[in-house]
Coordinates of C-alpha atoms in Angstrom, one line a residue:
X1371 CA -108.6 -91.9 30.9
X1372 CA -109.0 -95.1 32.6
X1373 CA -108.7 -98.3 32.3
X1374 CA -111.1 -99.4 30.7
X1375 CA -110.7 -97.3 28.3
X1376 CA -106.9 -97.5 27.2
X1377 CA -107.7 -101.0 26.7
X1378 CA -110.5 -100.4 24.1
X1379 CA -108.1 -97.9 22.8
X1380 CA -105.1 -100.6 23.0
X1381 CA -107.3 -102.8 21.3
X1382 CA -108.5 -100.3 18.4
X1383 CA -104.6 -99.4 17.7
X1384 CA -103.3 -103.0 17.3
X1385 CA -106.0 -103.8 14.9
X1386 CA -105.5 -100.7 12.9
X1387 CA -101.7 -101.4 13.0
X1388 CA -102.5 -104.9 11.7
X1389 CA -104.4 -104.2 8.7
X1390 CA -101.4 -101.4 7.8
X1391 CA -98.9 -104.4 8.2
X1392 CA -100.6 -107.2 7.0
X1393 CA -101.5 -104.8 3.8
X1394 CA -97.8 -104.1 3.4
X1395 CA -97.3 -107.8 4.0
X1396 CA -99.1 -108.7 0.9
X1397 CA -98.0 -106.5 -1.3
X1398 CA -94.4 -107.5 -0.3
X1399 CA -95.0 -111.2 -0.7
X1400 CA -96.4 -110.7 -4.0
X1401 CA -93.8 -108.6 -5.3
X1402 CA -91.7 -111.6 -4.0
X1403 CA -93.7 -114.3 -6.0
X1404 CA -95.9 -114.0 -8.8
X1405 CA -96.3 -109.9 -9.5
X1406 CA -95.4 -108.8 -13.0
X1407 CA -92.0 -107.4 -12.8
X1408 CA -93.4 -103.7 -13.8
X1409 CA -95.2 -103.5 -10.9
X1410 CA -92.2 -102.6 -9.1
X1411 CA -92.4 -99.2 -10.6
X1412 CA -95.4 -98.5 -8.3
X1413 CA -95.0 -100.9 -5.5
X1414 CA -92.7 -98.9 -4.3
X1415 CA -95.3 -95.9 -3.8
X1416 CA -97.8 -98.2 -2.4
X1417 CA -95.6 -98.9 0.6
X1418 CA -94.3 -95.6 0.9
X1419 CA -97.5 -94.1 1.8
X1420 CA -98.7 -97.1 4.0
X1421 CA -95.4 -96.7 5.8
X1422 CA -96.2 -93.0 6.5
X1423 CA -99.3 -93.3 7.6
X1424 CA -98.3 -96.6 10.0
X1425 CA -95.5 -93.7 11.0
X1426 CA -98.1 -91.3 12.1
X1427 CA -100.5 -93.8 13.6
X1428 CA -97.3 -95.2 16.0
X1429 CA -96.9 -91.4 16.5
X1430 CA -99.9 -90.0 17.2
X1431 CA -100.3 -88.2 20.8
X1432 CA -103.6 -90.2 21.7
X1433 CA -101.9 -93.1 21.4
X1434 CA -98.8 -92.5 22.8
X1435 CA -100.6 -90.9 26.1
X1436 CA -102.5 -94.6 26.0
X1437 CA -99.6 -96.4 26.3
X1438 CA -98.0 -94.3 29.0
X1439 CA -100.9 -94.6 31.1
X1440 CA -101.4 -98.2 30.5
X1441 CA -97.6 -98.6 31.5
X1442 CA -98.2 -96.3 34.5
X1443 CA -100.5 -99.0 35.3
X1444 CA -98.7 -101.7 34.5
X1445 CA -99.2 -103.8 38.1
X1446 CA -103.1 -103.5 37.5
X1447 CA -102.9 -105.2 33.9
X1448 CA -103.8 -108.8 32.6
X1449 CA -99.7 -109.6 31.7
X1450 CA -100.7 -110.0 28.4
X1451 CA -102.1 -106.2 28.2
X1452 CA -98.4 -104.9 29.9
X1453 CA -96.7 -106.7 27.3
X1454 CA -98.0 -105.0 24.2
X1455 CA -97.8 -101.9 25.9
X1456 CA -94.6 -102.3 26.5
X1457 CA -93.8 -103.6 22.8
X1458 CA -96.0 -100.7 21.7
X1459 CA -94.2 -98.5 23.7
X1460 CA -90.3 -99.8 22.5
X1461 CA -91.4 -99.4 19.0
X1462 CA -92.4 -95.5 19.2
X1463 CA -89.4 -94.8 21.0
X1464 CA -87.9 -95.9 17.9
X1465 CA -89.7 -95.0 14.6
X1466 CA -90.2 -91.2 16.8
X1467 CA -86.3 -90.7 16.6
X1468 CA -86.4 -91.1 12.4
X1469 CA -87.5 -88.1 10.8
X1470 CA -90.9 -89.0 9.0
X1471 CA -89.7 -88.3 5.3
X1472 CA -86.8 -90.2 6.1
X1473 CA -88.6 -93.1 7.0
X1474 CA -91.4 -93.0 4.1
X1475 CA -88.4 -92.7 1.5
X1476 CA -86.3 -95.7 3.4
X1477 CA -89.6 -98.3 2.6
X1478 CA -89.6 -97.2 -1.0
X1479 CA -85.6 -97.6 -1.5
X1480 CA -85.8 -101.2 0.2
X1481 CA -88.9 -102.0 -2.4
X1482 CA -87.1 -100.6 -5.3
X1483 CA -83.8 -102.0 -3.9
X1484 CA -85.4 -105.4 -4.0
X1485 CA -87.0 -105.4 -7.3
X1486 CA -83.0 -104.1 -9.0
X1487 CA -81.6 -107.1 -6.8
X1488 CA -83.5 -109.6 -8.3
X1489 CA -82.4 -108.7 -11.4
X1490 CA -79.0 -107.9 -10.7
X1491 CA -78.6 -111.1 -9.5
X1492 CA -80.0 -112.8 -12.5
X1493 CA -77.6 -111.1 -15.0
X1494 CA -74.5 -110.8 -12.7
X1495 CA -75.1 -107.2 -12.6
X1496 CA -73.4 -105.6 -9.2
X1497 CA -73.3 -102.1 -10.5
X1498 CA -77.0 -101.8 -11.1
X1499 CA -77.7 -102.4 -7.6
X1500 CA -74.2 -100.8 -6.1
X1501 CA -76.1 -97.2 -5.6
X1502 CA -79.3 -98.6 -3.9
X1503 CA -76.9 -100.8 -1.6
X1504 CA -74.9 -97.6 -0.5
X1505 CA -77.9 -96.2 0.3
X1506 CA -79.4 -98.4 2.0
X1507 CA -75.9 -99.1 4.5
X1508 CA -75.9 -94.9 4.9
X1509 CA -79.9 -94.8 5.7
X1510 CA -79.2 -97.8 8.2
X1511 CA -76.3 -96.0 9.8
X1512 CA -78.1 -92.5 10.0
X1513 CA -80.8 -94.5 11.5
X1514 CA -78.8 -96.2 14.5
X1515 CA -77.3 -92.4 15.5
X1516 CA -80.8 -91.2 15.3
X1517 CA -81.9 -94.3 18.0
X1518 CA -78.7 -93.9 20.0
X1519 CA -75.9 -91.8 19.5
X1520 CA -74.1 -93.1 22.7
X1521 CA -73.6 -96.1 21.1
X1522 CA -71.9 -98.2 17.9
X1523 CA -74.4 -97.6 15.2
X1524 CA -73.7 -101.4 13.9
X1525 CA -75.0 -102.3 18.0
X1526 CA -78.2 -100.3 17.3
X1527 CA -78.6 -102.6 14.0
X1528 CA -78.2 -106.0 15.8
X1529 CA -80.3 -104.7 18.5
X1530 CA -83.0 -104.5 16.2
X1531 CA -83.2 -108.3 14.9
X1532 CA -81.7 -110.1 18.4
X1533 CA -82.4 -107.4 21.6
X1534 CA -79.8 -107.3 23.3
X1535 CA -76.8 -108.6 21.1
X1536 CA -73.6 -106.2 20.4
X1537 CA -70.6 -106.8 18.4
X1538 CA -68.8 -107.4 21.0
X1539 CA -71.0 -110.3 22.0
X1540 CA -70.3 -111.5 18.4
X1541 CA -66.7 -111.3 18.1
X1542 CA -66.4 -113.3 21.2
X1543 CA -68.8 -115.6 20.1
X1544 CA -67.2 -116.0 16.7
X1545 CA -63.9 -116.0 18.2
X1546 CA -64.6 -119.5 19.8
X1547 CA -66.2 -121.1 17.1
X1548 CA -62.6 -120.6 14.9
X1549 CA -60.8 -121.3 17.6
X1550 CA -62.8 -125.0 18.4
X1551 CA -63.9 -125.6 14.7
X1552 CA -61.6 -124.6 12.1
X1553 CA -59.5 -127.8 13.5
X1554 CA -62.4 -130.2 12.9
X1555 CA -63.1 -128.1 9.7
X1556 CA -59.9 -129.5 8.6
X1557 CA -59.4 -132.8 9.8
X1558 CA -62.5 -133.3 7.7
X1559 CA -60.9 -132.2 4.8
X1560 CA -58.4 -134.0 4.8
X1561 CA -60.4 -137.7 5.5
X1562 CA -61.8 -139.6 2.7
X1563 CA -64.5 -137.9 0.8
X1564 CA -68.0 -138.4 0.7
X1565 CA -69.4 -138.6 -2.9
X1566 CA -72.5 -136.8 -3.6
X1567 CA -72.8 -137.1 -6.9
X1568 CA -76.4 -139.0 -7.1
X1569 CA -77.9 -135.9 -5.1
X1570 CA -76.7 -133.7 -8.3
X1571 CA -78.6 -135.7 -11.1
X1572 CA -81.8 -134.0 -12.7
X1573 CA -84.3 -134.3 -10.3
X1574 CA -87.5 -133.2 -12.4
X1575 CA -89.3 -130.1 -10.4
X1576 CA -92.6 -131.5 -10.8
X1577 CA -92.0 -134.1 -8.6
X1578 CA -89.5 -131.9 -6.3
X1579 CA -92.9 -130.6 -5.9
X1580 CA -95.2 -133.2 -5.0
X1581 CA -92.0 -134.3 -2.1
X1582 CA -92.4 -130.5 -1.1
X1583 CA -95.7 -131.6 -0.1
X1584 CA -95.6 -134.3 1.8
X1585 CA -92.5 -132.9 3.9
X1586 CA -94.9 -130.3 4.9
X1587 CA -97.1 -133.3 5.8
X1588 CA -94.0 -134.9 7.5
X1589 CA -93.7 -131.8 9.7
X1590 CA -97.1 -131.7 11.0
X1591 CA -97.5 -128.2 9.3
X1592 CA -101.7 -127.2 9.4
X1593 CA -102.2 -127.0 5.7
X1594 CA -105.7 -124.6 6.3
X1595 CA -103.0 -121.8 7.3
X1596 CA -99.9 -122.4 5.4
X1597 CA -98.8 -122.3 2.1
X1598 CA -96.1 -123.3 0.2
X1599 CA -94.5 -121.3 -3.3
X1600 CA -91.7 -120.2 -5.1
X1601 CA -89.5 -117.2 -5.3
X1602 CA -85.6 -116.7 -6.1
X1603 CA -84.5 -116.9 -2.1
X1604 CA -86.3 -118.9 0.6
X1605 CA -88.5 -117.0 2.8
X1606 CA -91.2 -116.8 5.5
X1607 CA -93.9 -114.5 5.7
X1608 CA -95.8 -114.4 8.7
X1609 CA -99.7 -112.1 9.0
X1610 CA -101.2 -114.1 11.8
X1611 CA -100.8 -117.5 13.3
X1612 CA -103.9 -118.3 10.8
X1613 CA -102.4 -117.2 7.7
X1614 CA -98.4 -118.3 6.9
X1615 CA -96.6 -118.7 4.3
X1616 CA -93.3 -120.3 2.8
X1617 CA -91.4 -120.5 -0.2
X1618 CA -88.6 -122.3 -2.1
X1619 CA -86.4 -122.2 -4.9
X1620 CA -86.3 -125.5 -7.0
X1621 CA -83.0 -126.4 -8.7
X1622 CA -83.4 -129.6 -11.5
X1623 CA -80.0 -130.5 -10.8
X1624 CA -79.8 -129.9 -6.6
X1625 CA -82.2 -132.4 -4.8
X1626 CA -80.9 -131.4 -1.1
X1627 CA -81.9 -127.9 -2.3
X1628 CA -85.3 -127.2 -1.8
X1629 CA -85.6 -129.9 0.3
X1630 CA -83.7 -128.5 3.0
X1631 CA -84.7 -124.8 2.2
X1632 CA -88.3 -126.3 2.6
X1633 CA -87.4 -128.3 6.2
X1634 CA -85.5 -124.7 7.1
X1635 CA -88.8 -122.5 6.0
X1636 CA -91.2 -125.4 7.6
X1637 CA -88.8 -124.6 11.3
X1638 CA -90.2 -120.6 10.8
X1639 CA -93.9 -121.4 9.8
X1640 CA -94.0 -124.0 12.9
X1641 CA -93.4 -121.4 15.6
X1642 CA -95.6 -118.8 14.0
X1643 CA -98.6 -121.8 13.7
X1644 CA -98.1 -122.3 17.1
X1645 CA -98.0 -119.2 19.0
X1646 CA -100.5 -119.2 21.9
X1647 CA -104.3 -118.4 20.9
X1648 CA -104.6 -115.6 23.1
X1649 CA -101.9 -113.8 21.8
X1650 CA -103.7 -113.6 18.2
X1651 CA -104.5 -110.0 17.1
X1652 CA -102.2 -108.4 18.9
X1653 CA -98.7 -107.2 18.7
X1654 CA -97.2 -110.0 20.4
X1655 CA -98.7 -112.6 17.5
X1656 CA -95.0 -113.4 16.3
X1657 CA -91.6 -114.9 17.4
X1658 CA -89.5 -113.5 19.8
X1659 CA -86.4 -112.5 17.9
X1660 CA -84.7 -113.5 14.4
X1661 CA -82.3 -116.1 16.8
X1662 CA -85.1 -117.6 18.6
X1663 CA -86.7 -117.9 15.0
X1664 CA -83.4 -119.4 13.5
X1665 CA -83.0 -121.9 16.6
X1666 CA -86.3 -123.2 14.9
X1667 CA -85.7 -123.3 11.5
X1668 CA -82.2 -124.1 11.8
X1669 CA -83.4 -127.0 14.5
X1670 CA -85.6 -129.0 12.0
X1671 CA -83.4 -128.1 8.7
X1672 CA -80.5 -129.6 10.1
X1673 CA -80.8 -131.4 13.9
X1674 CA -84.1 -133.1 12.8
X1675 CA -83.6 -133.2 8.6
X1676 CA -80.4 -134.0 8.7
X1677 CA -80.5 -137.1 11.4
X1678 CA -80.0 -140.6 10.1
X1679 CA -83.4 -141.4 11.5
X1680 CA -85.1 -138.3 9.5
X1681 CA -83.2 -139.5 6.4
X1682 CA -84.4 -143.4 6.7
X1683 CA -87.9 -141.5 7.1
X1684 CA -87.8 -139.6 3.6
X1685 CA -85.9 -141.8 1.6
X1686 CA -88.3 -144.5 0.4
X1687 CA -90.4 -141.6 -0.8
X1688 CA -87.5 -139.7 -2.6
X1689 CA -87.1 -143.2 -4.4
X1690 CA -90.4 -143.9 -5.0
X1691 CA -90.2 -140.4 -7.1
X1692 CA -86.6 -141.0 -8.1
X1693 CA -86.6 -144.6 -8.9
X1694 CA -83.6 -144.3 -11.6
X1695 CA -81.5 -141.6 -10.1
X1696 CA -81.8 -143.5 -6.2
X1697 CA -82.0 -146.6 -7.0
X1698 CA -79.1 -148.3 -5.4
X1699 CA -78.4 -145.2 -2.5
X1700 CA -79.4 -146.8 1.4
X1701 CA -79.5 -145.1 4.3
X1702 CA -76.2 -144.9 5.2
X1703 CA -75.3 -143.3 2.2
X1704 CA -77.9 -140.9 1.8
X1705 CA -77.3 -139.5 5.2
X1706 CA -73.8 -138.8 4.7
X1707 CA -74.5 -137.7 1.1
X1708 CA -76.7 -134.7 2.7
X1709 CA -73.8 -134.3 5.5
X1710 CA -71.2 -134.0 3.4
X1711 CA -69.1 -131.1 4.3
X1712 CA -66.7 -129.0 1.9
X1713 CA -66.0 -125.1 1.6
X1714 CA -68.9 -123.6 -0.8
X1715 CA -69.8 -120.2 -1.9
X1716 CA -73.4 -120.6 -1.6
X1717 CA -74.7 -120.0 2.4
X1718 CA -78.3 -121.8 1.9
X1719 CA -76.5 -124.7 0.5
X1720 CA -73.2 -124.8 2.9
X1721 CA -73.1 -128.0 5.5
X1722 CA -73.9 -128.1 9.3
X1723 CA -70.3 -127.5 9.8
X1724 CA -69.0 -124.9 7.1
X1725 CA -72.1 -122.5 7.8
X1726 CA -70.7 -120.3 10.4
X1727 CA -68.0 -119.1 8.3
X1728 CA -70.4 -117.8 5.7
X1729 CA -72.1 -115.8 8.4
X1730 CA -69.0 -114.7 10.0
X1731 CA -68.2 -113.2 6.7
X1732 CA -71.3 -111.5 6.1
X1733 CA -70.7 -110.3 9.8
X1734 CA -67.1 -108.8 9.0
X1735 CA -68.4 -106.8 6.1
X1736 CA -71.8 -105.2 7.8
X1737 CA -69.5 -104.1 10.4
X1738 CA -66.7 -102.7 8.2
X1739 CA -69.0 -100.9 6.1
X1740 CA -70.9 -99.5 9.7
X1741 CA -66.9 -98.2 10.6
X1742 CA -66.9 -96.7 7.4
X1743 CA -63.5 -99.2 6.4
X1744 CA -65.5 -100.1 3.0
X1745 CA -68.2 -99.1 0.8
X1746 CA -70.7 -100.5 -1.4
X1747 CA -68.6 -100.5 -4.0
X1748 CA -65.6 -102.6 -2.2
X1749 CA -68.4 -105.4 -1.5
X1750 CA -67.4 -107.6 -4.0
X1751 CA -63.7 -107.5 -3.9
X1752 CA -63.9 -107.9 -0.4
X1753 CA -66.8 -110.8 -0.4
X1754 CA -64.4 -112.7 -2.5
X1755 CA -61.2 -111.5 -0.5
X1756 CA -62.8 -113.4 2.5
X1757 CA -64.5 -116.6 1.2
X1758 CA -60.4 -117.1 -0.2
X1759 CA -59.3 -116.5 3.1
X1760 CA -62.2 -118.1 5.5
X1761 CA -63.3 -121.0 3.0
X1762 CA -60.2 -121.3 0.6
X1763 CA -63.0 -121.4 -2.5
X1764 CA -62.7 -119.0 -5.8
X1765 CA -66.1 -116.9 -6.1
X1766 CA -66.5 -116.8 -10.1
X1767 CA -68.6 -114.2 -10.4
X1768 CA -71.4 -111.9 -8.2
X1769 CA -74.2 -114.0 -9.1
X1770 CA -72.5 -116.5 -6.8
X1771 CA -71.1 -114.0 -4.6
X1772 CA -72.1 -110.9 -2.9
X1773 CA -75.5 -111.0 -4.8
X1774 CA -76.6 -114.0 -4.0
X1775 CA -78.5 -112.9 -0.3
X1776 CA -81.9 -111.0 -0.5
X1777 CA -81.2 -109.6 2.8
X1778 CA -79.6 -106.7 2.2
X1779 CA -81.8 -105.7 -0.4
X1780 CA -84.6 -106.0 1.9
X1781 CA -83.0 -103.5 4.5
X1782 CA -82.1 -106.5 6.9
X1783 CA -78.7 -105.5 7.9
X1784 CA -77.8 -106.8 11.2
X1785 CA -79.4 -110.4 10.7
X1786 CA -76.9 -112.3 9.5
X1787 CA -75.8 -113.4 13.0
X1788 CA -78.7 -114.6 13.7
X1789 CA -78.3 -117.4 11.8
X1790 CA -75.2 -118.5 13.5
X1791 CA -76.8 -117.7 17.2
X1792 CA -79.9 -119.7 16.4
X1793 CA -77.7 -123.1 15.2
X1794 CA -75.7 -122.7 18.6
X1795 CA -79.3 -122.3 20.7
X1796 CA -80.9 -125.2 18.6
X1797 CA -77.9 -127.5 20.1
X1798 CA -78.3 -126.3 23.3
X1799 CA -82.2 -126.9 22.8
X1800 CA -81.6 -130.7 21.8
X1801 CA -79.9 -131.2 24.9
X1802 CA -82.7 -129.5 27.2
X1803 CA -85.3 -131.6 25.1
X1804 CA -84.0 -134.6 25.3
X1805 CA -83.8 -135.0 28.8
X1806 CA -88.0 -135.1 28.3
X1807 CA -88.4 -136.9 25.2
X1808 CA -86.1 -139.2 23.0
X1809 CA -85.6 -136.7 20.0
X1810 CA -84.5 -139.4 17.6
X1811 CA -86.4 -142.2 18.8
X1812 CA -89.3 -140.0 17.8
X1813 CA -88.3 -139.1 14.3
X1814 CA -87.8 -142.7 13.5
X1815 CA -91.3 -143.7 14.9
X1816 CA -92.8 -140.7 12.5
X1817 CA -93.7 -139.0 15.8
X1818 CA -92.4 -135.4 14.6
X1819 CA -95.9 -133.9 16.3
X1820 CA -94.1 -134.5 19.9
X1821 CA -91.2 -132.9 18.7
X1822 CA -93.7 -130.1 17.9
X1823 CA -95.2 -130.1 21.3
X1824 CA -92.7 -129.8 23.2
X1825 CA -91.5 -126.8 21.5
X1826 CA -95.3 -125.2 21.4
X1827 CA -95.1 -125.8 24.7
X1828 CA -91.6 -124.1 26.1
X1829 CA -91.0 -121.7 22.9
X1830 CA -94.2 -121.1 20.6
X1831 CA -97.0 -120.5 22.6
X1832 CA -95.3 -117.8 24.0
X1833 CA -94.4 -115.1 21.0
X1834 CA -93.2 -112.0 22.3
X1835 CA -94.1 -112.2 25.5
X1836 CA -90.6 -112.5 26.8
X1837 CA -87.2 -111.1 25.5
X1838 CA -85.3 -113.3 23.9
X1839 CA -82.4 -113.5 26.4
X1840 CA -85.0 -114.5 28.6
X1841 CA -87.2 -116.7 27.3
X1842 CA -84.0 -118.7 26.3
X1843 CA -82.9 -119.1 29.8
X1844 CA -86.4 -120.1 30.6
X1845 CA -86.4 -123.2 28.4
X1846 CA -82.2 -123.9 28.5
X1847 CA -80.6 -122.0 31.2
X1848 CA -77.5 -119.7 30.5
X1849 CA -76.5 -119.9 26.8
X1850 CA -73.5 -122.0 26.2
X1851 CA -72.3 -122.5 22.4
X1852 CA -70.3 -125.6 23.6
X1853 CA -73.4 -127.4 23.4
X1854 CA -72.8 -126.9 19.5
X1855 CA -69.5 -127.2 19.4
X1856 CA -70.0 -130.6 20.9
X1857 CA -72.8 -131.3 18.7
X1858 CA -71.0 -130.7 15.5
X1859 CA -67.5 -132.3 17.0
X1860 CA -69.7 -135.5 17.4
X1861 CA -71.4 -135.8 14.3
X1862 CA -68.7 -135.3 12.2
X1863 CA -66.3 -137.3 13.6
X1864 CA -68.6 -140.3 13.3
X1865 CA -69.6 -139.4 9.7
X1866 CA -65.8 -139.1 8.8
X1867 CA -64.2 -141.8 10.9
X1868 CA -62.1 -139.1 12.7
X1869 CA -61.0 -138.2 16.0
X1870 CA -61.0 -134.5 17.6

């Protein structure tokens, strides 16, 4: 073999390995969507035999010998090319260590698993989905001892979405958050209230729709490869830089809803639009890791959409659709009306301030059930245990509670933190930005697009080809959740008229 070669034979894999995921894509996103809810009874099949034969294509001697010689190499190679291999190479050394049956029958569980929790959830229905969760939480752990047995199998899960992060990591990082926020948390609560009640009027979902498009207009997203439609939770779906899409959930009742969930989605579809051109068709088409990803989304959801100058910018719209319902809100109190901040059960609908201690929850119980502490069927009791404990709010029932994420479901155990990691870099990220541009001065001109270009050029362009840890300290320097801390302590001591 030579070079020139392995690179046709580099080039020959990734496409093949695209069509397998892009066709698995689909069908996901569909089942997601608009798909007739029968079809679960043979989606599940579908997948399972794509899986195995993406299994034996990441598997297959000719390939793996391509990629060892390509990394043997690796000094002669266009950076690019070392990259995938690399990537290429990471991801055998995985999916090699699961036993191939395993695997197959782990992508139908999560599809079945999804298609019980959507239904579960509707009807308040734990039980019905207790015996795929279990399963699910034993395949995950059987998984991490298969990757690593030197190691905590809840480590090898984290790994997975944020390279690199451990639970010790987390428990320090968590650690300060309490310790530094839990005050403000409850100087807030005790200060005058904010009332929110025009944001909970009924807001028709026709119209919630036409606003959805013109915040997708408002954040410069390229409407010839994005999309925008609904599901029961929010998500992103990614196939190329050329083809993305997002979804919402529309509430009659909850304005800041989907308008937030779409500003949140928008943050993921940006950095997938704007990956670098000559990284398209090949393995390192996507973001870095699920915290780069939520620094983005969680950036324009709430450090852009939740700005005064962001508000000014979509409020004369919002009343121009809501005449009756807006009429006699300004500025002023809109923004604090979307800032307000109180304990809540829901996590997509909690405030800048409060949403940490959903994902530390979330954290606690992925962990607990990794040590074997709890099981699937302790979820509930203990859900509810801690949102008494951590936010001091009564969950009435599953539907509100331990069902309400699609995350497990889906297999993503180990995520969750990323949420809380990604709100911490997006601080940090504001500050680094700012000493180019003037971030709010920009929103209040309209000028979201050089928002946009300065992350397409220090974050998007660049996909996978750095680890995360890495490509962080590239644009930032050394992580530092003080940033946030600061960030929050700021904002909601102006909002509330209090001191910290």
């Amino acid at each position: 073999m030579n070079k020139e070669n392995a690179l046709e034979k580099l080039k020959a894999y990734e496409n093949t390995l695209f069509a397998l995921n892009h066709a698995q894509g689909l069908i996901y996103y569909d089942g997601a969507t608009t798909a007739p809810e029968t079809s679960a009874l043979i989606r599940g099949n579908t997948l399972g035999e794509l899986s195995r034969i993406s299994y034996e294509l990441s598997t297959a001697p000719e390939n793996i010998e391509m990629l060892e010689y390509l990394l043997s190499i690796k000094s002669e190679l266009h950076p690019i090319n070392a990259r995938e291999a690399e990537e290429l190479y990471r991801d055998y050394d995985i999916i090699r260590k699961i036993p191939i049956k395993e695997y197959v029958d782990y992508q139908k569980l999560i599809s079945d698993a999804d298609a019980v929790w959507h239904k579960a959830k509707e009807n308040n229905d734990f039980a019905s989905f207790e015996p795929y969760l279990q399963k699910i939480f034993d395949s995950n752990i059987r998984f991490s001892a298969y990757i690593d047995s030197t190691k905590k199998p809840y480590d090898i899960a984290l790994d997975l979405y944020e390279r690199g992060l451990t639970s010790e990591v987390c428990d320090a990082f968590f650690t300060n958050l309490r310790k530094k926020l839990v005050p403000l948390v409850h100087a807030v609560s005790e200060a005058d209230q904010i009332d929110d009640s025009p944001l909970l009027q009924d807001f028709p979902v026709d119209k919630q729709r036409g606003f959805s498009s013109y915040l997708i207009d408002i954040l410069g997203i390229d409407r010839r490869s994005c999309i925008i439609s609904e599901t029961e939770h929010p998500f992103t779906i990614q196939f190329s830089k050329k083809d993305v899409r997002i979804t919402t959930h529309y509430y009659e009742n909850q304005l800041s809803s989907s308008l937030y969930s779409v500003v949140h989605e928008g943050g993921h579809a940006l950095y997938e639009l704007g990956i670098g051109d000559e990284l398209m068709n090949t393995c390192l088409e996507k973001g870095v890791s699920m915290a780069i990803h939520e620094s983005q989304s969680r950036f324009y959801e709430n450090i852009i959409g939740r700005s005064r100058e962001f508000c000014e910018l979509i409020l004369q719209y919002l009343k121009r659709c809501f005449p009756k319902q807006l009429k006699d809100i300004d500025t002023d109190r809109f923004y604090k009306m979307i800032n307000k901040s109180e304990p809540s059960l829901i996590r997509t609908e909690a405030d800048e301030l409060t949403y940490c201690m959903h994902i530390m929850i979330r954290y606690e119980l992925e962990k607990a059930m990794f040590d074997g502490d709890i099981k699937a069927h302790d979820l509930p009791s203990e859900w509810n245990r801690l949102y008494k404990e951590y936010l001091g709010v009564v969950v009435p029932d599953d539907r509100h509670g331990v069902l309400q994420d699609s995350h497990w479901s889906n297999g993503n155990i180990g995520y969750f933190p990323s949420y809380a990691f990604g709100s911490a870099y997006g601080a940090q990220i504001l500050d680094t930005m700012n000493k180019e541009i003037n971030v709010y001065s920009e929103v209040k001109n309209k000028n979201i697009k050089a928002i946009n270009e300065w992350n397409r050029e220090h974050i998007w362009k660049y996909g996978s080809m750095y680890n995360p840890t890495e490509l962080f300290k590239k644009v930032c320097g050394k992580f530092n959740p003080d940033f946030y801390i600061r960030y929050l302590q700021k904002k909601y001591s102006e909002i509330y008229g209090i001191s910290i």
